[in-house]
Amino acid sequence: MTFILPDQSQTEPSQLPPLQPITRQDKAALSNLLCKKCRRGPLKLEADLLIQRIKRRDGSGHYLATAFLSAYRNLPFTESLFYLVNLDAEALRLFQQIIYMRHVPSWDDKALFSVERQIISIVKGEGHE
């Protein structure tokens, strides 16, 4: 596949529009537009299901816990993305929700913080049981 990029060598830097950061409101508006185009609602995080999966303490639970902590606290995601092919449909849906959770217009940081605390509690308890 070949990508044709616009030739910007002919354009003076002063002629280019100034870059502006994307605000949270811009992301929410884009998310709403995309969801309307897809005819589905935003992918809200199914927190209870996520916690249940992590409590199983299997490979997918560990993967989802690592993904959530990485997405929520900007911790390094040390897992291989190749493992995605091994996730069942439910775990894959949860992974997508984790990736998307901050783009949902009605995301609630208090709720996400609560989920984070529960996940940390579960993960810390793994070595002691």
XYZ file of N, CA and C in Angstrom:
387
model
N 0.844 -1.159 0.000
C 0.000 0.000 0.000
C 0.894 1.228 0.000
N 0.576 2.184 -0.823
C 1.354 3.403 -0.926
C 0.542 4.570 -0.398
N 1.178 5.367 0.418
C 0.538 6.567 0.942
C 1.113 7.767 0.224
N 0.259 8.625 -0.252
C 0.706 9.849 -0.898
C 0.518 10.974 0.100
N 1.629 11.553 0.496
C 1.593 12.630 1.470
C 1.599 13.969 0.748
N 0.920 14.959 1.296
C 0.937 16.266 0.647
C 2.340 16.854 0.686
N 2.694 17.529 -0.393
C 4.006 18.156 -0.485
C 3.943 19.502 0.224
N 4.568 19.573 1.380
C 4.550 20.809 2.141
C 5.832 21.614 1.942
N 6.689 21.145 1.058
C 7.932 21.866 0.832
C 7.678 23.197 0.132
N 6.546 23.297 -0.576
C 6.207 24.524 -1.276
C 5.482 25.523 -0.374
N 5.089 25.077 0.803
C 4.312 25.920 1.693
C 5.222 26.534 2.742
N 5.138 27.829 2.889
C 5.901 28.526 3.909
C 5.296 28.215 5.281
N 6.120 28.080 6.309
C 5.577 27.808 7.648
C 4.563 28.851 8.096
N 4.726 30.085 7.666
C 3.787 31.137 8.069
C 2.424 30.956 7.401
N 2.350 30.180 6.324
C 1.084 29.957 5.626
C 0.297 28.798 6.222
N 0.943 27.967 7.017
C 0.259 26.836 7.625
C -0.586 27.321 8.793
N -1.760 26.712 8.977
C -2.580 27.131 10.127
C -1.873 26.755 11.426
N -2.030 27.569 12.460
C -1.366 27.246 13.736
C -1.973 25.991 14.354
N -1.118 25.193 14.954
C -1.580 23.988 15.631
C -2.155 24.365 16.986
N -3.273 23.740 17.323
C -3.884 24.007 18.615
C -4.145 22.678 19.300
N -3.969 22.641 20.616
C -4.233 21.385 21.332
C -5.718 21.035 21.287
N -5.993 19.745 21.318
C -7.373 19.267 21.336
C -7.837 19.250 22.783
N -8.938 19.909 23.040
C -9.463 19.958 24.404
C -10.316 18.726 24.686
N -10.614 18.528 25.957
C -11.478 17.414 26.348
C -12.867 17.562 25.724
N -13.339 18.800 25.606
C -14.634 19.047 24.984
C -14.601 18.687 23.495
N -13.477 18.995 22.826
C -13.330 18.624 21.420
C -13.369 17.109 21.252
N -12.671 16.404 22.154
C -12.671 14.941 22.101
C -14.076 14.392 22.316
N -14.804 14.982 23.274
C -16.171 14.530 23.549
C -17.074 14.774 22.351
N -16.922 15.932 21.709
C -17.742 16.248 20.541
C -17.432 15.273 19.400
N -16.162 14.986 19.187
C -15.777 14.033 18.156
C -16.309 12.645 18.481
N -16.214 12.270 19.738
C -16.729 10.972 20.171
C -18.225 10.859 19.905
N -18.964 11.910 20.253
C -20.412 11.907 19.999
C -20.713 11.781 18.517
N -19.953 12.499 17.702
C -20.157 12.440 16.261
C -19.876 11.032 15.735
N -18.771 10.432 16.175
C -18.426 9.087 15.721
C -19.460 8.067 16.173
N -19.952 8.216 17.397
C -20.945 7.277 17.912
C -22.246 7.400 17.131
N -22.614 8.610 16.741
C -23.819 8.794 15.936
C -23.634 8.154 14.568
N -22.437 8.298 14.016
C -22.153 7.692 12.715
C -22.222 6.172 12.805
N -21.757 5.620 13.915
C -21.751 4.167 14.106
C -23.101 3.656 14.590
N -23.981 4.576 14.988
C -25.307 4.245 15.512
C -25.245 3.381 16.760
N -24.316 3.703 17.585
C -24.223 3.029 18.872
C -23.798 4.056 19.904
N -24.045 3.730 21.139
C -23.657 4.635 22.209
C -22.169 4.536 22.481
N -21.666 5.435 23.304
C -20.247 5.379 23.651
C -19.924 4.102 24.415
N -18.703 3.654 24.275
C -18.259 2.442 24.960
C -17.951 2.761 26.416
N -18.949 2.706 27.257
C -18.722 2.969 28.676
C -18.062 1.752 29.309
N -17.199 2.022 30.259
C -16.471 0.954 30.931
C -17.411 0.130 31.802
N -17.440 -1.165 31.565
C -18.215 -2.083 32.397
C -17.332 -2.455 33.585
N -17.310 -1.560 34.576
C -16.368 -1.687 35.689
C -16.583 -2.960 36.500
N -17.836 -3.303 36.767
C -18.100 -4.510 37.564
C -17.589 -5.761 36.857
N -17.819 -5.828 35.568
C -17.342 -6.975 34.789
C -15.815 -6.995 34.748
N -15.214 -5.832 34.599
C -13.753 -5.743 34.596
C -13.175 -6.268 35.909
N -13.759 -5.840 37.029
C -13.279 -6.297 38.343
C -13.443 -7.816 38.472
N -14.575 -8.347 38.016
C -14.784 -9.805 38.064
C -13.701 -10.537 37.279
N -13.386 -10.016 36.086
C -12.372 -10.668 35.255
C -11.001 -10.619 35.916
N -10.673 -9.513 36.549
C -9.370 -9.381 37.204
C -9.293 -10.291 38.426
N -10.405 -10.458 39.131
C -10.438 -11.329 40.308
C -10.196 -12.790 39.946
N -10.432 -13.164 38.704
C -10.168 -14.546 38.280
C -8.687 -14.879 38.344
N -7.853 -13.857 38.272
C -6.401 -14.002 38.359
C -5.824 -14.916 37.283
N -6.421 -14.838 36.126
C -5.877 -15.596 35.001
C -5.106 -14.629 34.092
N -4.643 -15.136 32.984
C -3.844 -14.313 32.074
C -4.589 -13.097 31.553
N -5.857 -13.265 31.186
C -6.597 -12.127 30.644
C -6.888 -11.101 31.739
N -7.129 -11.568 32.964
C -7.353 -10.642 34.068
C -6.132 -9.787 34.349
N -4.963 -10.428 34.344
C -3.710 -9.692 34.539
C -3.508 -8.680 33.411
N -3.788 -9.099 32.187
C -3.627 -8.230 31.014
C -4.540 -7.012 31.130
N -5.806 -7.245 31.519
C -6.765 -6.145 31.646
C -6.382 -5.217 32.790
N -5.888 -5.772 33.900
C -5.456 -4.939 35.022
C -4.296 -4.035 34.605
N -3.329 -4.614 33.920
C -2.181 -3.836 33.446
C -2.627 -2.751 32.476
N -3.544 -3.095 31.581
C -4.046 -2.115 30.610
C -4.765 -0.969 31.317
N -5.612 -1.295 32.298
C -6.346 -0.240 32.998
C -5.381 0.686 33.733
N -4.447 0.115 34.486
C -3.508 0.942 35.248
C -2.651 1.801 34.326
N -2.289 1.265 33.178
C -1.514 2.034 32.214
C -2.337 3.183 31.640
N -3.591 2.915 31.307
C -4.441 3.943 30.712
C -4.858 4.996 31.737
N -5.072 4.578 32.975
C -5.556 5.517 33.986
C -4.442 6.345 34.606
N -3.310 5.737 34.879
C -2.216 6.432 35.568
C -0.976 6.648 34.717
N -1.057 6.342 33.446
C 0.086 6.519 32.562
C 1.291 5.697 33.020
N 1.001 4.495 33.517
C 2.074 3.566 33.863
C 2.491 2.822 32.599
N 3.717 2.352 32.526
C 4.144 1.625 31.321
C 3.294 0.372 31.092
N 2.884 0.164 29.865
C 2.154 -1.043 29.495
C 3.189 -2.036 28.998
N 3.529 -2.991 29.830
C 4.644 -3.888 29.543
C 4.218 -5.186 28.865
N 2.925 -5.330 28.623
C 2.434 -6.549 27.985
C 2.566 -6.444 26.467
N 2.555 -7.562 25.815
C 2.616 -7.588 24.355
C 1.213 -7.419 23.773
N 1.095 -6.590 22.772
C -0.197 -6.443 22.094
C -0.563 -7.712 21.333
N 0.403 -8.572 21.105
C 0.116 -9.847 20.445
C -0.884 -10.660 21.251
N -0.876 -10.488 22.584
C -1.767 -11.257 23.452
C -3.236 -10.960 23.166
N -3.522 -9.844 22.514
C -4.913 -9.505 22.174
C -5.590 -10.628 21.395
N -4.848 -11.346 20.572
C -5.451 -12.413 19.769
C -5.926 -13.567 20.638
N -5.410 -13.657 21.874
C -5.803 -14.730 22.779
C -6.979 -14.361 23.682
N -7.406 -13.103 23.662
C -8.512 -12.683 24.519
C -9.831 -13.160 23.933
N -10.742 -13.550 24.814
C -12.082 -13.895 24.336
C -12.829 -12.595 24.023
N -14.017 -12.707 23.460
C -14.763 -11.526 23.012
C -15.043 -10.561 24.161
N -15.381 -11.093 25.321
C -15.694 -10.245 26.468
C -14.459 -9.459 26.921
N -13.322 -10.132 27.035
C -12.087 -9.476 27.460
C -11.625 -8.458 26.418
N -11.788 -8.779 25.149
C -11.417 -7.842 24.094
C -12.299 -6.592 24.164
N -13.591 -6.794 24.421
C -14.502 -5.651 24.564
C -14.087 -4.790 25.759
N -13.715 -5.425 26.878
C -13.256 -4.674 28.050
C -11.969 -3.907 27.744
N -11.062 -4.532 26.999
C -9.819 -3.854 26.614
C -10.137 -2.611 25.790
N -11.057 -2.733 24.844
C -11.447 -1.580 24.031
C -12.082 -0.494 24.887
N -12.871 -0.885 25.862
C -13.486 0.087 26.753
C -12.428 0.812 27.584
N -11.404 0.089 28.000
C -10.315 0.704 28.762
C -9.618 1.755 27.909
N -9.328 1.392 26.678
C -8.649 2.327 25.771
C -9.505 3.580 25.554
N -10.794 3.401 25.497
C -11.734 4.450 25.125
C -12.291 5.220 26.328
N -12.040 4.751 27.564
C -12.772 5.238 28.736
C -12.685 6.738 28.960
N -11.588 7.363 28.649
C -11.466 8.805 28.872
C -12.065 9.629 27.730
N -12.481 8.991 26.680
C -13.095 9.697 25.562
C -14.613 9.689 25.642
N -15.166 8.941 26.585
C -16.615 8.924 26.776
C -16.992 10.256 27.419
N -17.911 10.992 26.814
C -18.227 12.333 27.311
C -18.618 12.377 28.785
N -19.252 11.348 29.290
C -19.723 11.391 30.675
C -18.799 10.625 31.634
N -17.519 10.469 31.279
C -16.638 9.697 32.150
C -16.547 10.360 33.517
N -16.467 9.537 34.528
C -16.498 9.977 35.915
C -15.181 9.593 36.580
N -14.360 10.581 36.892
C -13.049 10.285 37.445
C -13.143 9.630 38.826
N -14.165 9.979 39.600
C -14.323 9.340 40.916
C -14.577 7.846 40.754
N -15.391 7.489 39.779
C -15.678 6.074 39.530
C -14.432 5.352 39.033
N -13.679 5.992 38.123
C -12.457 5.370 37.611
C -11.421 5.227 38.724
N -11.343 6.208 39.619
C -10.425 6.123 40.749
C -10.798 4.946 41.644
N -12.085 4.752 41.852
C -12.552 3.622 42.661
C -12.170 2.297 42.020
N -12.331 2.212 40.710
C -11.937 0.998 39.982
C -10.438 0.772 40.123
N -9.669 1.836 39.997
C -8.215 1.716 40.141
C -7.848 1.165 41.522
N -8.461 1.694 42.566
C -8.181 1.234 43.931
C -8.506 -0.250 44.077
N -9.624 -0.689 43.509
C -10.002 -2.100 43.594
C -8.994 -2.977 42.854
N -8.581 -2.530 41.680
C -7.620 -3.302 40.889
C -6.296 -3.415 41.634
N -5.826 -2.318 42.196
C -4.563 -2.347 42.945
C -4.678 -3.297 44.129
N -5.810 -3.266 44.802
C -6.025 -4.166 45.934
C -5.975 -5.627 45.500
N -6.591 -5.936 44.388
C -6.593 -7.311 43.868
C -5.181 -7.725 43.463
N -4.492 -6.850 42.738
C -3.159 -7.167 42.242
C -2.174 -7.334 43.394
N -2.247 -6.474 44.395
C -1.351 -6.593 45.555
C -1.612 -7.869 46.331
N -2.865 -8.316 46.347
C -3.215 -9.535 47.065
C -2.776 -10.796 46.355
N -2.373 -10.706 45.089
C -2.010 -11.905 44.325
C -0.853 -12.662 44.940
N 0.134 -11.959 45.417
C 1.324 -12.638 45.935
C 1.138 -13.175 47.344
N 0.052 -12.798 48.013
C -0.125 -13.174 49.419
C -1.126 -14.281 49.641
N -1.719 -14.796 48.599
C -2.729 -15.852 48.778
C -2.242 -17.169 48.252
